[in-house]
Structure formats: structure tokens, C-alpha cells
Amino acid sequence: MKGTRPLDNDEIRRVSTSFTGTFAVRNRGLFMLGVSTGGRISELLSLTIGDVYQNGKPVTDLLFEKSIVKGGEVSRAVPVNRDGRLAIDDLIAWHRQHYPNTDPNRPLFPSRHNSGTVPMHRQTAHDILKKAFIAAGLNGKLATHSLRKSFAQRVYNKSGDIYLVQELLGHKNISTTQKYLGVNYADARAAVEAIAIMSESDRKHKMSSSRK
């Protein structure tokens, strides 16, 4: 979504602890895989158990098949880091608790309805994540695309390699990747905060004077 901002590491931690209820593990898994692999929300919701869990363990490389990639141009593989692998482990445990088996063809992020045979709807994912952002006390323009932007920005901050980010996001043109990246948002926030000149004591003094 145009204009959505990425989340920094602290914000990601806060959001990850804000999910509650019966489907908290499912919803947290969606969030963590999003910020760990950079998948589009449509790609994430198209994943099955078999895509992420093979030979009794989480995959170390996640393949987004051509059939689910936007535009159907090319498949792409993305390494799955520790956060992503832990999320997959939790998701598999959750599936085992709620369904008779871990059928590799079952949607990884099933709808509440239809006995887990239908994936979560995109609007549902948007509503779930929006609620989590609010519960975590975040503000600004945040939406499902913030997960993909967070992945892109964090990889770029760590590597400084825009072509690596392009490859991982599956962008055809580097100009598209450039639009995803900006200054480090945490650094931007710190810099803006640093130029503030009013202290808390200044504010209290001003409030006290206005009441006289």
C-alpha cells in the first residue's frame, strides 16, 4: 500500500506480543513471516503447510511459487531466518492442536470457518494486523504492506545492498525497490526527537504560569 511505513525492530517486538485469543498463534505467525521473508500479503496467505514445513522441520528457504507471485512472472526463494523458523514451529504446533492432522495442502493461515480448508481473507488479515498495531501503541500509516517494507528496510540497513533487496523482494526493476527504501526510520525518529528544545520541566512551568 502506497505511503505505508516500515516498522523498526523494537516496534516488531511490541507487535509480536500484542496478539491474543484462540487465533493468536496464527496471527502472530503471519506477522512474523511477513517481516522475516518480505512476502506480499497475497503470497503469505497462499502458503500451505507443505510450503513451510518439510521433513519434520521448518524450511530454511521459502519458495514463493510462480503461481502465487504477483503477476505470475517468476518464482523466488527467500532464506528463512530464526524468527521465521520459530514462527513456523509455533504454527505447526497450533495446527496440530486445532485440526486432526497437518495435511501439507492445508492453508498455513486458515480462515476461522470451513474447518481450516480455506485461507484467511486478505481483508481479515488487514483488520487483524491493524488491531495489533493499535494494541502495540503504534501510529502512522501502517497496513499489511508495512510487513514487506519492514523486511526490505531491515535487510538494506544491514547489508547496504539494494540489489540484494531487489532479488529478495522479486522486483523486476531496481527503481521499484528504491521506492521501498528510505532513511532508517528509527534514525529519523531519533534525529527529529533530538532537535526538540522543550523539556518536561519547561512544559510544567508553562502550564503552571497559564493557570495564574
PDB file of C-alpha atoms in Angstrom:
ATOM      1  CA  MET A   1       0.000   0.000   0.000  1.00  0.00           C
ATOM      2  CA  LYS A   2       1.421   3.330  -1.093  1.00  0.00           C
ATOM      3  CA  GLY A   3       2.731   5.500   1.722  1.00  0.00           C
ATOM      4  CA  THR A   4       2.793   2.835   4.433  1.00  0.00           C
ATOM      5  CA  ARG A   5       5.840   2.980   6.656  1.00  0.00           C
ATOM      6  CA  PRO A   6       8.127   0.182   7.868  1.00  0.00           C
ATOM      7  CA  LEU A   7       8.484  -0.904  11.485  1.00  0.00           C
ATOM      8  CA  ASP A   8      11.773  -0.899  13.368  1.00  0.00           C
ATOM      9  CA  ASN A   9      12.971  -3.835  15.472  1.00  0.00           C
ATOM     10  CA  ASP A  10      11.521  -2.519  18.716  1.00  0.00           C
ATOM     11  CA  GLU A  11       8.124  -1.997  17.097  1.00  0.00           C
ATOM     12  CA  ILE A  12       8.212  -5.511  15.638  1.00  0.00           C
ATOM     13  CA  ARG A  13       8.835  -6.939  19.113  1.00  0.00           C
ATOM     14  CA  ARG A  14       5.939  -4.922  20.526  1.00  0.00           C
ATOM     15  CA  VAL A  15       3.528  -6.022  17.813  1.00  0.00           C
ATOM     16  CA  SER A  16       4.586  -9.667  18.167  1.00  0.00           C
ATOM     17  CA  THR A  17       3.399  -9.677  21.789  1.00  0.00           C
ATOM     18  CA  SER A  18       0.082  -7.940  21.104  1.00  0.00           C
ATOM     19  CA  PHE A  19      -1.864 -10.849  19.582  1.00  0.00           C
ATOM     20  CA  THR A  20      -4.455 -12.517  21.792  1.00  0.00           C
ATOM     21  CA  GLY A  21      -7.227 -15.089  21.564  1.00  0.00           C
ATOM     22  CA  THR A  22      -7.655 -18.527  20.025  1.00  0.00           C
ATOM     23  CA  PHE A  23      -6.036 -17.478  16.751  1.00  0.00           C
ATOM     24  CA  ALA A  24      -3.163 -15.523  18.312  1.00  0.00           C
ATOM     25  CA  VAL A  25      -0.502 -18.014  17.149  1.00  0.00           C
ATOM     26  CA  ARG A  26      -1.853 -17.994  13.595  1.00  0.00           C
ATOM     27  CA  ASN A  27      -1.954 -14.200  13.517  1.00  0.00           C
ATOM     28  CA  ARG A  28       1.464 -13.760  15.105  1.00  0.00           C
ATOM     29  CA  GLY A  29       2.880 -16.265  12.616  1.00  0.00           C
ATOM     30  CA  LEU A  30       1.509 -14.253   9.710  1.00  0.00           C
ATOM     31  CA  PHE A  31       3.105 -11.099  11.087  1.00  0.00           C
ATOM     32  CA  MET A  32       6.482 -12.680  11.840  1.00  0.00           C
ATOM     33  CA  LEU A  33       6.750 -14.462   8.490  1.00  0.00           C
ATOM     34  CA  GLY A  34       5.848 -11.208   6.782  1.00  0.00           C
ATOM     35  CA  VAL A  35       8.597  -9.177   8.448  1.00  0.00           C
ATOM     36  CA  SER A  36      11.063 -12.082   8.111  1.00  0.00           C
ATOM     37  CA  THR A  37      10.576 -13.020   4.441  1.00  0.00           C
ATOM     38  CA  GLY A  38       9.131  -9.919   2.767  1.00  0.00           C
ATOM     39  CA  GLY A  39       6.271 -11.815   1.188  1.00  0.00           C
ATOM     40  CA  ARG A  40       3.322  -9.873  -0.166  1.00  0.00           C
ATOM     41  CA  ILE A  41       0.186 -10.460   1.868  1.00  0.00           C
ATOM     42  CA  SER A  42      -1.358 -12.328  -1.069  1.00  0.00           C
ATOM     43  CA  GLU A  43       1.702 -14.593  -1.235  1.00  0.00           C
ATOM     44  CA  LEU A  44       1.700 -15.272   2.503  1.00  0.00           C
ATOM     45  CA  LEU A  45      -1.989 -16.142   2.548  1.00  0.00           C
ATOM     46  CA  SER A  46      -1.455 -18.566  -0.347  1.00  0.00           C
ATOM     47  CA  LEU A  47       1.113 -20.633   1.582  1.00  0.00           C
ATOM     48  CA  THR A  48       0.310 -24.169   2.679  1.00  0.00           C
ATOM     49  CA  ILE A  49       1.774 -26.224   5.493  1.00  0.00           C
ATOM     50  CA  GLY A  50       3.809 -28.154   2.944  1.00  0.00           C
ATOM     51  CA  ASP A  51       5.415 -24.957   1.687  1.00  0.00           C
ATOM     52  CA  VAL A  52       6.977 -24.148   5.063  1.00  0.00           C
ATOM     53  CA  TYR A  53       7.325 -27.486   6.876  1.00  0.00           C
ATOM     54  CA  GLN A  54       9.205 -30.333   5.213  1.00  0.00           C
ATOM     55  CA  ASN A  55      10.960 -33.465   6.514  1.00  0.00           C
ATOM     56  CA  GLY A  56       9.680 -32.727  10.014  1.00  0.00           C
ATOM     57  CA  LYS A  57      11.137 -29.249  10.340  1.00  0.00           C
ATOM     58  CA  PRO A  58      10.711 -25.660   9.126  1.00  0.00           C
ATOM     59  CA  VAL A  59      12.214 -24.862   5.743  1.00  0.00           C
ATOM     60  CA  THR A  60      15.387 -22.792   5.666  1.00  0.00           C
ATOM     61  CA  ASP A  61      14.490 -21.374   2.262  1.00  0.00           C
ATOM     62  CA  LEU A  62      10.928 -20.418   1.413  1.00  0.00           C
ATOM     63  CA  LEU A  63       9.919 -20.757  -2.223  1.00  0.00           C
ATOM     64  CA  PHE A  64       7.195 -18.439  -3.432  1.00  0.00           C
ATOM     65  CA  GLU A  65       5.916 -20.361  -6.424  1.00  0.00           C
ATOM     66  CA  LYS A  66       5.249 -18.610  -9.716  1.00  0.00           C
ATOM     67  CA  SER A  67       1.551 -19.400  -9.347  1.00  0.00           C
ATOM     68  CA  ILE A  68       1.207 -17.179  -6.256  1.00  0.00           C
ATOM     69  CA  VAL A  69       3.669 -14.418  -7.133  1.00  0.00           C
ATOM     70  CA  LYS A  70       2.134 -11.112  -8.191  1.00  0.00           C
ATOM     71  CA  GLY A  71       1.875 -11.060 -11.977  1.00  0.00           C
ATOM     72  CA  GLY A  72       2.944 -14.709 -12.135  1.00  0.00           C
ATOM     73  CA  GLU A  73       6.295 -13.693 -13.601  1.00  0.00           C
ATOM     74  CA  VAL A  74       8.914 -15.770 -11.771  1.00  0.00           C
ATOM     75  CA  SER A  75       9.255 -17.852  -8.630  1.00  0.00           C
ATOM     76  CA  ARG A  76      11.635 -16.645  -5.952  1.00  0.00           C
ATOM     77  CA  ALA A  77      13.329 -18.199  -2.953  1.00  0.00           C
ATOM     78  CA  VAL A  78      13.923 -16.311   0.291  1.00  0.00           C
ATOM     79  CA  PRO A  79      16.080 -17.519   3.209  1.00  0.00           C
ATOM     80  CA  VAL A  80      14.064 -18.032   6.391  1.00  0.00           C
ATOM     81  CA  ASN A  81      15.808 -16.632   9.462  1.00  0.00           C
ATOM     82  CA  ARG A  82      15.471 -17.781  13.068  1.00  0.00           C
ATOM     83  CA  ASP A  83      12.408 -15.585  13.692  1.00  0.00           C
ATOM     84  CA  GLY A  84      10.677 -17.113  10.693  1.00  0.00           C
ATOM     85  CA  ARG A  85      11.596 -20.686  11.625  1.00  0.00           C
ATOM     86  CA  LEU A  86      10.346 -20.234  15.183  1.00  0.00           C
ATOM     87  CA  ALA A  87       7.090 -18.810  13.823  1.00  0.00           C
ATOM     88  CA  ILE A  88       6.702 -21.865  11.577  1.00  0.00           C
ATOM     89  CA  ASP A  89       7.321 -24.214  14.513  1.00  0.00           C
ATOM     90  CA  ASP A  90       4.632 -22.412  16.515  1.00  0.00           C
ATOM     91  CA  LEU A  91       2.217 -22.534  13.584  1.00  0.00           C
ATOM     92  CA  ILE A  92       2.677 -26.281  13.129  1.00  0.00           C
ATOM     93  CA  ALA A  93       2.090 -26.865  16.846  1.00  0.00           C
ATOM     94  CA  TRP A  94      -1.052 -24.723  16.607  1.00  0.00           C
ATOM     95  CA  HIS A  95      -2.333 -26.698  13.607  1.00  0.00           C
ATOM     96  CA  ARG A  96      -1.783 -29.960  15.488  1.00  0.00           C
ATOM     97  CA  GLN A  97      -3.800 -28.606  18.384  1.00  0.00           C
ATOM     98  CA  HIS A  98      -6.740 -27.370  16.322  1.00  0.00           C
ATOM     99  CA  TYR A  99      -7.013 -29.849  13.437  1.00  0.00           C
ATOM    100  CA  PRO A 100      -6.919 -33.651  13.052  1.00  0.00           C
ATOM    101  CA  ASN A 101      -3.642 -33.614  11.150  1.00  0.00           C
ATOM    102  CA  THR A 102      -1.018 -31.451   9.463  1.00  0.00           C
ATOM    103  CA  ASP A 103      -2.111 -32.029   5.897  1.00  0.00           C
ATOM    104  CA  PRO A 104       0.599 -30.394   3.739  1.00  0.00           C
ATOM    105  CA  ASN A 105      -2.123 -28.999   1.472  1.00  0.00           C
ATOM    106  CA  ARG A 106      -3.954 -27.154   4.258  1.00  0.00           C
ATOM    107  CA  PRO A 107      -3.641 -23.361   4.185  1.00  0.00           C
ATOM    108  CA  LEU A 108      -0.936 -22.222   6.607  1.00  0.00           C
ATOM    109  CA  PHE A 109      -3.188 -19.337   7.640  1.00  0.00           C
ATOM    110  CA  PRO A 110      -6.683 -20.854   7.589  1.00  0.00           C
ATOM    111  CA  SER A 111      -9.943 -18.998   7.915  1.00  0.00           C
ATOM    112  CA  ARG A 112     -11.909 -19.388  11.117  1.00  0.00           C
ATOM    113  CA  HIS A 113     -14.546 -21.116   9.013  1.00  0.00           C
ATOM    114  CA  ASN A 114     -14.651 -24.130   6.671  1.00  0.00           C
ATOM    115  CA  SER A 115     -12.671 -26.408   9.002  1.00  0.00           C
ATOM    116  CA  GLY A 116      -9.356 -24.885   8.001  1.00  0.00           C
ATOM    117  CA  THR A 117      -9.708 -25.709   4.316  1.00  0.00           C
ATOM    118  CA  VAL A 118      -9.875 -22.102   3.106  1.00  0.00           C
ATOM    119  CA  PRO A 119      -7.167 -19.477   3.629  1.00  0.00           C
ATOM    120  CA  MET A 120      -7.744 -16.317   5.591  1.00  0.00           C
ATOM    121  CA  HIS A 121      -9.216 -13.466   3.527  1.00  0.00           C
ATOM    122  CA  ARG A 122      -6.966 -10.508   2.748  1.00  0.00           C
ATOM    123  CA  GLN A 123      -9.332  -8.036   4.446  1.00  0.00           C
ATOM    124  CA  THR A 124      -9.308 -10.204   7.562  1.00  0.00           C
ATOM    125  CA  ALA A 125      -5.508 -10.079   7.605  1.00  0.00           C
ATOM    126  CA  HIS A 126      -5.632  -6.291   7.274  1.00  0.00           C
ATOM    127  CA  ASP A 127      -8.077  -5.984  10.190  1.00  0.00           C
ATOM    128  CA  ILE A 128      -6.044  -8.344  12.400  1.00  0.00           C
ATOM    129  CA  LEU A 129      -2.789  -6.504  11.791  1.00  0.00           C
ATOM    130  CA  LYS A 130      -4.378  -3.090  12.201  1.00  0.00           C
ATOM    131  CA  LYS A 131      -5.730  -4.164  15.583  1.00  0.00           C
ATOM    132  CA  ALA A 132      -2.286  -5.447  16.587  1.00  0.00           C
ATOM    133  CA  PHE A 133      -0.606  -2.174  15.592  1.00  0.00           C
ATOM    134  CA  ILE A 134      -3.065  -0.249  17.738  1.00  0.00           C
ATOM    135  CA  ALA A 135      -2.657  -2.672  20.662  1.00  0.00           C
ATOM    136  CA  ALA A 136       1.114  -2.186  20.434  1.00  0.00           C
ATOM    137  CA  GLY A 137       0.634   1.574  20.735  1.00  0.00           C
ATOM    138  CA  LEU A 138       1.922   2.373  17.254  1.00  0.00           C
ATOM    139  CA  ASN A 139       0.739   5.157  14.994  1.00  0.00           C
ATOM    140  CA  GLY A 140       1.414   6.417  11.486  1.00  0.00           C
ATOM    141  CA  LYS A 141       0.309   4.804   8.243  1.00  0.00           C
ATOM    142  CA  LEU A 142       0.605   1.081   8.902  1.00  0.00           C
ATOM    143  CA  ALA A 143      -1.017  -1.727   6.936  1.00  0.00           C
ATOM    144  CA  THR A 144      -0.294  -5.214   5.611  1.00  0.00           C
ATOM    145  CA  HIS A 145       2.341  -3.804   3.240  1.00  0.00           C
ATOM    146  CA  SER A 146       4.283  -2.490   6.233  1.00  0.00           C
ATOM    147  CA  LEU A 147       5.466  -6.061   6.819  1.00  0.00           C
ATOM    148  CA  ARG A 148       7.102  -6.246   3.383  1.00  0.00           C
ATOM    149  CA  LYS A 149       8.567  -2.755   3.755  1.00  0.00           C
ATOM    150  CA  SER A 150       9.946  -3.632   7.193  1.00  0.00           C
ATOM    151  CA  PHE A 151      11.744  -6.645   5.739  1.00  0.00           C
ATOM    152  CA  ALA A 152      13.162  -4.590   2.872  1.00  0.00           C
ATOM    153  CA  GLN A 153      14.349  -1.731   5.057  1.00  0.00           C
ATOM    154  CA  ARG A 154      15.956  -4.004   7.657  1.00  0.00           C
ATOM    155  CA  VAL A 155      17.807  -6.068   5.051  1.00  0.00           C
ATOM    156  CA  TYR A 156      19.035  -2.880   3.370  1.00  0.00           C
ATOM    157  CA  ASN A 157      20.119  -1.337   6.684  1.00  0.00           C
ATOM    158  CA  LYS A 158      22.096  -4.483   7.454  1.00  0.00           C
ATOM    159  CA  SER A 159      23.618  -5.132   4.022  1.00  0.00           C
ATOM    160  CA  GLY A 160      23.630  -1.783   2.220  1.00  0.00           C
ATOM    161  CA  ASP A 161      22.994  -3.802  -0.944  1.00  0.00           C
ATOM    162  CA  ILE A 162      19.941  -2.614  -2.848  1.00  0.00           C
ATOM    163  CA  TYR A 163      20.356  -5.344  -5.470  1.00  0.00           C
ATOM    164  CA  LEU A 164      20.108  -7.975  -2.756  1.00  0.00           C
ATOM    165  CA  VAL A 165      16.866  -6.373  -1.572  1.00  0.00           C
ATOM    166  CA  GLN A 166      15.588  -6.305  -5.161  1.00  0.00           C
ATOM    167  CA  GLU A 167      16.282 -10.029  -5.524  1.00  0.00           C
ATOM    168  CA  LEU A 168      14.605 -10.942  -2.249  1.00  0.00           C
ATOM    169  CA  LEU A 169      11.517  -8.856  -2.998  1.00  0.00           C
ATOM    170  CA  GLY A 170      11.274 -10.167  -6.546  1.00  0.00           C
ATOM    171  CA  HIS A 171      11.195  -6.732  -8.137  1.00  0.00           C
ATOM    172  CA  LYS A 172      11.752  -6.562 -11.860  1.00  0.00           C
ATOM    173  CA  ASN A 173      13.152  -3.029 -11.764  1.00  0.00           C
ATOM    174  CA  ILE A 174      15.548  -1.501  -9.246  1.00  0.00           C
ATOM    175  CA  SER A 175      13.518   1.712  -9.349  1.00  0.00           C
ATOM    176  CA  THR A 176      10.650  -0.157  -7.674  1.00  0.00           C
ATOM    177  CA  THR A 177      12.976  -1.285  -4.895  1.00  0.00           C
ATOM    178  CA  GLN A 178      14.239   2.265  -4.415  1.00  0.00           C
ATOM    179  CA  LYS A 179      10.703   3.392  -3.677  1.00  0.00           C
ATOM    180  CA  TYR A 180      10.552   0.877  -0.820  1.00  0.00           C
ATOM    181  CA  LEU A 181      13.627   2.232   0.881  1.00  0.00           C
ATOM    182  CA  GLY A 182      14.171   5.468   2.691  1.00  0.00           C
ATOM    183  CA  VAL A 183      16.290   6.644   5.531  1.00  0.00           C
ATOM    184  CA  ASN A 184      16.447   4.376   8.545  1.00  0.00           C
ATOM    185  CA  TYR A 185      13.118   5.182  10.216  1.00  0.00           C
ATOM    186  CA  ALA A 186      14.482   4.676  13.727  1.00  0.00           C
ATOM    187  CA  ASP A 187      17.354   7.062  12.955  1.00  0.00           C
ATOM    188  CA  ALA A 188      14.900   9.566  11.512  1.00  0.00           C
ATOM    189  CA  ARG A 189      12.765   9.428  14.654  1.00  0.00           C
ATOM    190  CA  ALA A 190      15.828   9.825  16.894  1.00  0.00           C
ATOM    191  CA  ALA A 191      17.088  12.794  14.870  1.00  0.00           C
ATOM    192  CA  VAL A 192      13.745  14.581  14.969  1.00  0.00           C
ATOM    193  CA  GLU A 193      13.458  13.942  18.717  1.00  0.00           C
ATOM    194  CA  ALA A 194      16.978  15.257  19.236  1.00  0.00           C
ATOM    195  CA  ILE A 195      16.114  18.707  17.879  1.00  0.00           C
ATOM    196  CA  ALA A 196      13.311  19.194  20.422  1.00  0.00           C
ATOM    197  CA  ILE A 197      14.109  22.092  22.769  1.00  0.00           C
ATOM    198  CA  MET A 198      11.244  21.942  25.267  1.00  0.00           C
ATOM    199  CA  SER A 199      11.887  19.819  28.351  1.00  0.00           C
ATOM    200  CA  GLU A 200       9.221  18.303  30.574  1.00  0.00           C
ATOM    201  CA  SER A 201      10.049  20.901  33.245  1.00  0.00           C
ATOM    202  CA  ASP A 202       9.572  23.668  30.651  1.00  0.00           C
ATOM    203  CA  ARG A 203       6.138  22.302  29.850  1.00  0.00           C
ATOM    204  CA  LYS A 204       5.140  22.082  33.512  1.00  0.00           C
ATOM    205  CA  HIS A 205       6.336  25.620  34.142  1.00  0.00           C
ATOM    206  CA  LYS A 206       4.367  26.895  31.152  1.00  0.00           C
ATOM    207  CA  MET A 207       1.229  25.093  32.335  1.00  0.00           C
ATOM    208  CA  SER A 208       1.657  26.451  35.835  1.00  0.00           C
ATOM    209  CA  SER A 209       2.074  30.004  34.557  1.00  0.00           C
ATOM    210  CA  SER A 210      -1.033  29.766  32.405  1.00  0.00           C
ATOM    211  CA  ARG A 211      -3.144  28.929  35.469  1.00  0.00           C
ATOM    212  CA  LYS A 212      -2.101  32.040  37.383  1.00  0.00           C
TER     213      LYS A 212
END
